[in-house]
Coordinates of C-alpha atoms in Angstrom, one line a residue:
M1 CA -18.1 -3.0 32.9
K2 CA -17.4 -4.6 29.4
K3 CA -19.3 -2.0 27.3
S4 CA -17.4 0.6 29.1
Y5 CA -13.9 -0.9 27.7
D6 CA -15.7 -1.3 24.4
V7 CA -16.4 2.5 24.2
L8 CA -13.0 3.3 25.2
A9 CA -11.4 1.3 22.3
L10 CA -13.9 2.8 20.2
V11 CA -13.0 6.4 21.2
C12 CA -9.4 5.6 20.1
L13 CA -10.4 4.1 16.7
V14 CA -12.5 7.4 16.1
C15 CA -9.0 9.0 16.8
M16 CA -7.2 7.1 14.6
C17 CA -9.3 7.5 11.8
L18 CA -8.8 11.3 11.8
L19 CA -5.0 11.1 12.7
C20 CA -2.0 9.7 10.5
W21 CA -0.3 7.6 12.5
P22 CA 3.8 7.6 12.3
A23 CA 5.5 4.6 11.5
A24 CA 7.5 4.6 14.6
S25 CA 9.8 1.5 15.7
P26 CA 9.4 0.6 19.5
A27 CA 12.6 1.2 21.6
Q28 CA 12.1 -1.6 23.8
Q29 CA 11.0 -5.3 23.6
P30 CA 8.1 -6.5 25.3
D31 CA 10.3 -9.1 27.4
S32 CA 12.0 -5.9 28.9
L33 CA 9.1 -3.9 29.8
A34 CA 7.7 -3.4 33.3
V35 CA 5.1 -1.0 32.0
F36 CA 3.3 -1.5 28.8
G37 CA 1.1 1.2 27.7
P38 CA -1.4 1.6 25.1
Q39 CA 0.8 3.4 22.7
D40 CA 3.5 0.9 23.0
L41 CA 0.9 -1.7 21.7
L42 CA 0.0 0.3 18.6
E43 CA 3.4 0.8 17.9
Y44 CA 4.2 -2.9 17.8
V45 CA 1.0 -3.6 16.0
E46 CA 1.6 -0.9 13.4
T47 CA 5.2 -1.8 12.7
Y48 CA 5.6 -5.7 13.2
H49 CA 1.9 -7.1 13.1
P50 CA 1.4 -9.5 9.8
L51 CA -2.1 -7.8 9.1
A52 CA -0.6 -4.4 9.2
R53 CA 2.1 -5.5 6.9
Q54 CA -0.4 -7.1 4.6
A55 CA -2.2 -3.9 4.8
G56 CA 1.0 -2.1 3.6
L57 CA 1.0 -4.2 0.4
L58 CA -2.1 -2.9 -0.8
S59 CA -0.7 0.7 -1.5
E60 CA 2.0 -1.1 -3.6
Q61 CA -0.7 -3.2 -5.4
G62 CA -2.5 0.1 -6.4
R63 CA 0.7 1.6 -7.6
Q64 CA 1.5 -1.7 -9.8
A65 CA -2.3 -1.5 -11.0
V66 CA -1.8 2.0 -12.5
R67 CA 1.6 1.0 -13.9
A68 CA 0.1 -2.0 -15.6
A69 CA -2.9 0.1 -17.0
R70 CA -0.6 2.8 -18.5
G71 CA 1.5 0.0 -20.1
A72 CA -1.3 0.2 -22.8
F73 CA 0.4 3.5 -24.1
D74 CA 4.0 1.8 -24.1
P75 CA 5.5 2.2 -27.8
E76 CA 5.6 -1.6 -29.3
L77 CA 7.9 -3.0 -31.7
K78 CA 6.8 -5.6 -34.3
S79 CA 8.5 -7.8 -36.6
N80 CA 7.3 -10.6 -38.9
L81 CA 9.0 -12.9 -41.3
D82 CA 7.2 -15.4 -43.7
Q83 CA 9.2 -17.5 -46.2
K84 CA 8.3 -20.2 -48.5
R85 CA 11.0 -22.6 -50.6
F86 CA 10.3 -25.7 -52.5
E87 CA 12.2 -27.5 -55.1
G88 CA 14.9 -24.7 -55.0
K89 CA 12.8 -22.1 -55.6
N90 CA 11.8 -18.9 -53.5
Y91 CA 8.4 -19.0 -53.7
Y92 CA 8.0 -15.9 -51.3
R93 CA 9.7 -14.0 -48.8
S94 CA 7.9 -11.3 -46.7
L95 CA 9.4 -9.2 -44.0
Q96 CA 7.5 -6.4 -42.1
A97 CA 9.2 -4.6 -39.0
G98 CA 8.1 -1.5 -37.4
M99 CA 7.0 0.5 -34.3
R100 CA 3.5 1.7 -33.0
I101 CA 3.2 4.6 -30.5
P102 CA -0.2 4.9 -29.1
T103 CA -1.1 8.2 -27.7
S104 CA -3.6 9.2 -25.0
Y105 CA -5.7 11.2 -27.4
G106 CA -6.8 8.3 -29.1
M107 CA -4.7 8.4 -32.4
S108 CA -1.6 6.3 -32.7
F109 CA 1.7 6.8 -34.8
K110 CA 3.5 4.2 -36.7
A111 CA 6.7 3.7 -38.7
A112 CA 7.4 0.4 -40.6
Y113 CA 9.6 -1.1 -43.0
E114 CA 8.5 -3.8 -45.4
Q115 CA 10.3 -6.1 -47.9
N116 CA 9.0 -8.9 -50.4
S117 CA 10.4 -11.1 -52.8
G118 CA 9.8 -14.2 -54.5
V119 CA 8.6 -15.9 -57.9
F120 CA 5.1 -16.6 -56.6
L121 CA 4.4 -13.3 -54.5
N122 CA 1.0 -11.9 -54.8
P123 CA 1.4 -9.0 -57.3
E124 CA -0.3 -6.4 -54.8
N125 CA 2.7 -7.3 -52.4
R126 CA 5.4 -6.3 -54.6
L127 CA 7.5 -3.8 -53.8
P128 CA 11.0 -2.3 -54.7
D129 CA 14.1 -4.5 -54.3
A130 CA 15.3 -2.5 -51.6
G131 CA 11.9 -2.4 -49.7
L132 CA 9.5 0.4 -48.5
W133 CA 9.2 2.6 -45.6
T134 CA 6.0 3.7 -44.2
A135 CA 5.2 6.5 -41.6
G136 CA 1.6 7.2 -40.8
V137 CA -1.2 8.0 -38.1
S138 CA -4.4 6.3 -37.3
V139 CA -7.4 8.4 -35.7
P140 CA -10.6 7.3 -34.6
L141 CA -13.0 9.9 -35.6
G142 CA -16.0 8.7 -34.0
Q143 CA -16.2 6.0 -31.3
G144 CA -12.9 6.2 -29.0
L145 CA -11.8 9.7 -30.0
L146 CA -12.6 11.5 -26.6
F147 CA -12.7 8.4 -24.5
D148 CA -11.4 4.7 -25.1
E149 CA -10.7 1.6 -23.1
R150 CA -6.9 2.3 -22.7
R151 CA -7.9 5.8 -20.9
L152 CA -10.6 4.1 -19.2
A153 CA -8.3 1.5 -17.6
V154 CA -5.8 3.9 -16.7
Q155 CA -8.6 6.1 -14.8
Q156 CA -10.0 3.0 -13.2
A157 CA -6.6 1.7 -12.1
R158 CA -6.1 5.4 -10.5
V159 CA -9.5 4.9 -8.6
M160 CA -8.5 1.5 -7.5
A161 CA -5.0 2.7 -6.0
R162 CA -7.1 5.3 -4.2
A163 CA -9.5 2.7 -3.2
T164 CA -6.9 0.2 -1.9
E165 CA -5.3 3.1 0.2
A166 CA -8.9 3.4 2.0
E167 CA -8.9 -0.5 2.1
R168 CA -5.5 -0.4 3.8
V169 CA -6.9 2.3 6.5
R170 CA -10.0 0.2 7.0
M171 CA -7.6 -2.7 7.7
L172 CA -5.6 -1.0 10.0
N173 CA -8.6 0.7 12.0
D174 CA -10.2 -2.9 12.4
L175 CA -6.7 -4.2 13.7
F176 CA -6.1 -1.3 16.0
Y177 CA -9.6 -1.5 17.6
D178 CA -9.3 -5.2 18.3
A179 CA -5.7 -4.7 19.8
L180 CA -7.1 -1.6 21.9
K181 CA -10.2 -3.7 22.8
T182 CA -7.8 -6.7 24.2
Y183 CA -5.8 -4.5 25.9
W184 CA -8.4 -2.8 28.0
Q185 CA -9.7 -6.2 28.8
W186 CA -6.2 -7.0 29.9
V187 CA -6.0 -3.8 32.0
M188 CA -9.3 -4.8 33.6
A189 CA -8.0 -8.2 34.6
W190 CA -4.8 -6.5 35.8
E191 CA -6.7 -4.1 38.0
Q192 CA -8.8 -7.1 39.5
T193 CA -5.9 -9.1 40.3
Q194 CA -4.5 -6.0 42.2
I195 CA -7.7 -5.5 44.0
Y196 CA -7.9 -9.4 44.9
E197 CA -4.3 -9.4 46.2
Q198 CA -4.9 -6.6 48.6
A199 CA -8.0 -8.3 49.7
V200 CA -6.0 -11.5 50.4
E201 CA -3.6 -9.6 52.3
L202 CA -6.0 -7.9 54.2
A203 CA -8.1 -11.0 55.1
G204 CA -4.6 -12.7 56.2
I205 CA -3.9 -9.9 58.5
R206 CA -7.4 -10.0 59.9
F207 CA -7.3 -13.6 60.3
E208 CA -3.9 -13.4 62.4
G209 CA -5.4 -10.6 64.5
I210 CA -8.7 -12.8 65.3
K211 CA -6.6 -15.6 66.2
A212 CA -4.4 -13.9 68.4
S213 CA -7.5 -12.6 70.1
F214 CA -8.9 -15.9 70.3
L215 CA -5.6 -17.2 72.0
Q216 CA -5.9 -14.3 74.4
G217 CA -9.6 -15.2 75.1
D218 CA -11.0 -12.0 73.7
K219 CA -12.6 -13.9 70.6
P220 CA -14.6 -17.2 70.3
A221 CA -13.4 -19.9 68.2
I222 CA -16.3 -19.6 65.6
D223 CA -14.7 -16.0 64.7
T224 CA -11.3 -17.5 63.8
L225 CA -13.4 -20.0 61.5
E226 CA -15.2 -17.2 59.7
A227 CA -12.1 -15.1 59.4
Y228 CA -10.2 -18.1 57.8
M229 CA -13.0 -19.1 55.4
L230 CA -13.0 -15.6 54.2
L231 CA -9.4 -15.8 53.4
Q232 CA -9.7 -19.0 51.6
N233 CA -12.6 -17.5 49.7
R234 CA -10.4 -14.4 48.8
Q235 CA -7.5 -16.8 47.9
L236 CA -10.0 -18.6 45.4
S237 CA -10.9 -15.3 44.1
Y238 CA -7.3 -14.2 43.9
N239 CA -6.4 -17.4 42.2
E240 CA -9.3 -16.9 39.4
S241 CA -8.4 -13.5 38.9
L242 CA -4.7 -14.8 38.0
L243 CA -6.1 -17.2 35.5
A244 CA -8.2 -14.6 34.0
L245 CA -5.1 -12.4 33.7
Q246 CA -3.0 -15.3 32.1
H247 CA -5.8 -15.7 29.8
E248 CA -5.9 -11.8 28.7
R249 CA -2.4 -11.5 28.5
L250 CA -2.1 -14.3 26.0
R251 CA -4.7 -12.7 24.0
L252 CA -3.1 -9.6 24.1
S253 CA 0.3 -11.4 22.9
N254 CA -1.4 -12.2 19.8
F255 CA -0.8 -8.8 18.7
L256 CA 3.0 -8.8 19.5
W257 CA 5.5 -9.4 16.9
N258 CA 9.2 -8.7 16.2
A259 CA 10.9 -7.4 13.2
E260 CA 11.9 -11.0 12.2
G261 CA 8.2 -12.0 11.8
L262 CA 8.2 -14.0 15.3
P263 CA 5.6 -13.8 17.9
L264 CA 6.4 -12.6 21.3
Q265 CA 5.1 -13.0 24.7
L266 CA 3.9 -10.2 27.2
P267 CA 5.8 -11.0 30.6
L268 CA 4.0 -11.7 33.5
E269 CA 5.4 -8.8 35.4
A270 CA 4.3 -6.3 32.9
G271 CA 1.3 -4.2 33.8
P272 CA -0.4 -0.8 32.6
P273 CA 0.6 2.6 33.5
S274 CA -0.6 3.8 36.9
R275 CA -2.6 6.7 35.2
V276 CA -4.4 4.2 33.0
A277 CA -6.5 2.9 35.9
N278 CA -7.3 6.4 37.1
E279 CA -8.0 8.3 34.1
G280 CA -11.2 8.0 31.9
P281 CA -11.5 9.0 28.2
E282 CA -11.5 12.5 27.3
L283 CA -14.8 13.6 26.4
M284 CA -15.4 15.8 23.1
G285 CA -17.7 18.7 23.0
E286 CA -20.5 19.4 20.8
E287 CA -18.2 21.5 18.7
Q288 CA -15.9 18.7 18.2
L289 CA -18.7 15.9 17.6
A290 CA -20.2 18.2 14.8
L291 CA -16.6 18.6 13.3
L292 CA -16.2 14.9 13.4
M293 CA -19.5 14.3 11.7
Q294 CA -18.3 16.8 8.8
Q295 CA -15.1 14.9 8.5
L296 CA -16.7 11.5 8.3
T297 CA -17.5 11.7 4.5
A298 CA -14.0 12.7 3.6
N299 CA -12.0 10.3 6.3
H300 CA -14.1 7.3 6.8
P301 CA -12.5 4.5 4.7
E302 CA -15.9 2.5 4.0
L303 CA -17.6 5.8 2.7
R304 CA -14.6 6.6 0.8
L305 CA -14.7 3.0 -0.8
Y306 CA -18.3 3.8 -1.6
E307 CA -17.1 7.1 -3.4
Y308 CA -14.4 5.2 -5.4
K309 CA -17.1 2.6 -6.4
I310 CA -19.5 5.5 -7.6
T311 CA -16.4 7.2 -9.6
D312 CA -15.6 3.6 -11.2
L313 CA -19.0 3.4 -12.3
Q314 CA -19.2 6.9 -13.7
L315 CA -16.2 6.0 -15.8
Q316 CA -17.7 2.9 -17.0
G317 CA -21.0 4.9 -18.0
R318 CA -18.7 7.3 -19.8
W319 CA -17.4 4.6 -21.9
K320 CA -20.7 3.1 -22.5
R321 CA -22.3 6.4 -23.9
E322 CA -19.1 6.5 -26.2
K323 CA -20.0 3.2 -27.5
L324 CA -23.4 5.0 -28.8
K325 CA -21.2 6.4 -31.6
P326 CA -20.4 4.8 -34.6
K327 CA -16.8 3.4 -35.3
L328 CA -14.9 5.4 -37.8
M329 CA -11.2 4.9 -37.9
L330 CA -9.1 6.7 -40.5
E331 CA -5.6 5.8 -41.3
Y332 CA -3.1 7.7 -43.6
N333 CA 0.6 6.6 -44.4
L334 CA 3.3 8.1 -46.3
L335 CA 5.4 5.9 -48.3
S336 CA 9.1 6.1 -49.3
H337 CA 11.7 3.9 -51.2
A338 CA 14.3 2.4 -48.8
A339 CA 17.2 3.6 -50.9
G340 CA 18.3 7.2 -50.1
E341 CA 17.9 9.3 -47.1
F342 CA 15.0 8.4 -44.9
A343 CA 13.7 11.9 -44.0
G344 CA 13.9 13.2 -47.5
S345 CA 12.5 10.6 -49.5
F346 CA 8.9 11.0 -48.5
S347 CA 6.3 12.6 -50.9
T348 CA 2.7 13.5 -50.7
N349 CA 2.5 11.7 -54.0
N350 CA 3.1 8.3 -52.5
Y351 CA 0.7 7.4 -49.6
K352 CA -1.8 4.8 -48.6
W353 CA -4.8 5.5 -46.8
G354 CA -8.2 4.2 -45.8
F355 CA -11.0 4.0 -43.4
A356 CA -13.2 1.5 -41.6
F357 CA -16.9 2.1 -40.4
S358 CA -19.4 0.3 -38.7
F359 CA -22.6 1.1 -36.7
P360 CA -25.2 -1.3 -35.0
L361 CA -28.4 0.1 -36.3
F362 CA -30.4 -0.5 -32.9
L363 CA -28.0 0.0 -30.6
R364 CA -29.7 -2.6 -28.1
T365 CA -26.3 -3.7 -26.6
A366 CA -25.0 -0.3 -26.0
R367 CA -28.2 1.0 -24.5
A368 CA -28.7 -1.9 -22.3
E369 CA -25.2 -1.5 -20.9
L370 CA -25.7 2.0 -20.1
E371 CA -29.1 1.5 -18.5
L372 CA -27.5 -1.2 -16.4
N373 CA -24.7 1.2 -15.4
R374 CA -27.3 3.9 -14.3
L375 CA -29.0 1.4 -12.2
K376 CA -25.8 0.2 -10.5
L377 CA -24.9 4.0 -9.9
Q378 CA -28.2 4.3 -8.1
Q379 CA -27.8 1.3 -5.9
A380 CA -24.4 2.5 -5.0
G381 CA -25.8 6.1 -4.2
L382 CA -28.4 4.2 -2.0
G383 CA -26.1 2.3 -0.5
R384 CA -23.6 4.9 0.4
E385 CA -26.4 7.0 2.1
Q386 CA -27.6 3.8 4.2
K387 CA -23.8 3.5 5.0
Q388 CA -23.5 6.9 6.1
L389 CA -26.5 7.2 8.1
E390 CA -25.3 4.0 9.7
I391 CA -22.2 5.5 10.6
T392 CA -23.6 8.8 12.0
N393 CA -26.2 7.0 14.2
K394 CA -23.7 4.7 15.5
V395 CA -21.1 7.7 16.3
M396 CA -24.1 9.3 18.0
A397 CA -25.2 6.1 20.0
Y398 CA -21.8 5.7 21.0
Y399 CA -21.2 9.3 22.0
N400 CA -24.3 9.4 24.0
Q401 CA -23.7 6.0 25.8
L402 CA -20.0 7.6 26.6
Q403 CA -21.6 10.4 28.1
T404 CA -24.0 8.3 30.3
L405 CA -20.7 6.1 31.3
R406 CA -18.9 9.0 32.5
Q407 CA -21.8 9.8 34.7
Q408 CA -22.0 6.3 35.9
L409 CA -18.4 6.2 36.5
D410 CA -18.8 9.7 38.8
L411 CA -21.5 7.9 40.5
Y412 CA -19.7 4.7 41.2
T413 CA -17.0 6.6 42.5
D414 CA -19.0 8.2 45.2
V415 CA -20.5 5.1 45.9
A416 CA -17.2 3.3 46.4
Q417 CA -16.1 6.4 48.7
N418 CA -19.3 5.8 50.8
Y419 CA -18.8 2.0 51.0
R420 CA -15.2 2.8 52.1
R421 CA -16.4 4.9 55.0
L422 CA -18.9 2.3 56.1
F423 CA -16.2 -0.3 56.0
E424 CA -14.0 2.0 58.1
A425 CA -16.7 2.8 60.5
E426 CA -17.3 -0.9 61.0
V427 CA -13.6 -1.4 61.5
E428 CA -13.9 1.0 64.4
K429 CA -17.0 -0.5 65.7
F430 CA -15.2 -4.2 65.4
R431 CA -12.1 -2.7 67.4
L432 CA -14.6 -1.5 70.2
G433 CA -16.2 -4.6 70.2
E434 CA -19.6 -3.3 69.0
S435 CA -19.6 -5.3 65.7
S436 CA -18.8 -8.8 64.5
V437 CA -16.7 -10.4 61.9
F438 CA -19.7 -11.1 59.8
L439 CA -20.7 -7.6 59.4
L440 CA -17.2 -6.6 58.8
N441 CA -16.8 -8.9 56.1
S442 CA -20.1 -8.0 54.6
R443 CA -19.1 -4.2 54.6
E444 CA -15.5 -5.1 53.2
L445 CA -17.0 -7.4 50.3
K446 CA -19.3 -4.5 49.3
Y447 CA -16.5 -2.2 49.2
I448 CA -14.4 -4.6 46.9
E449 CA -17.3 -5.1 44.6

């Protein structure tokens, strides 16, 4: 019986993986609900449950990670003042101020103003009294031209943002699954309580009838004792079912919260919709099952997380291959006096340029990192294939189990009807005096089971 409710919850979980649940606010509080259905539960869980709110924060974390990575391309203002005075002399005074603008193509633009003065100023730092304007560009011609760490960070952040969305879906799926599983266990306890309540009522009516027959001399005293013991046993079973129902109600209340973040209690009188007890899960056909299998790769959060992990490793591999190139940075700056109009004072005859070059001869670090990245990619690919196989087999196993349980449900329905017929026949025989209380109780017990 427990397995059947596990499967019911899993079917709902599969449906939720394929659908986008709307963020709807429940119209009623649980305290005012007489009928509490699975959709009511899911609305409360998705809207108010702390774990659902926590999962919602993951998307914002991903967006902020992208924002932080893009900050590497923000224009940057810099200023530096260095001055020394001793015994009334201005040894030196050096002022630099400027702005640097990095781009997503590797190159950077900069503009700066520099003014130096002093008695003991280094000759190479001597400038016109009004200062010097600089406007230039730096370009990596080797490593970093096509791909660099800043572009790597931005793309990794975008992948992480998509990964956090998949993680959010995974957290919600786990939460919905636990909530639905607890709900169906509560439904089962509620249904059992209703059955035992009816059984107690029938046992009480029978006891009163047998007791009246005994007083009239139609039944022996032993029959009244047996009927009374049956009533007591039914009352014990009913009390146990009430205790189980109370336990499941409290477990289900763990998923109920309000907008203020306070826990709620499901009232004792609340029950499931009447249709829940009579309707089994709708079985999907083979075409729907095949479509579900095709959508697993695109929709299943765990497989998506593997995809994002592989994409991140591919980005790292691209940067590690870039490290195989030599470092060659070229910088060129136009110079101008600070006096006069800024735009017209630059000349191609006034400039400053240079380059920086470096290259490790053996490339052992770069080649080792690239090989490690290849091994990690291979591991991630194998892990993804294994996870996809496990998920596929799990879905097929639950599908086959669901098919079998539906057949078992039909069979148990027929068995219950046959036991009911036997019980009704035994009641008629008992009325005619051709049966005993023992046989009547035995038939009824089988029917209740």
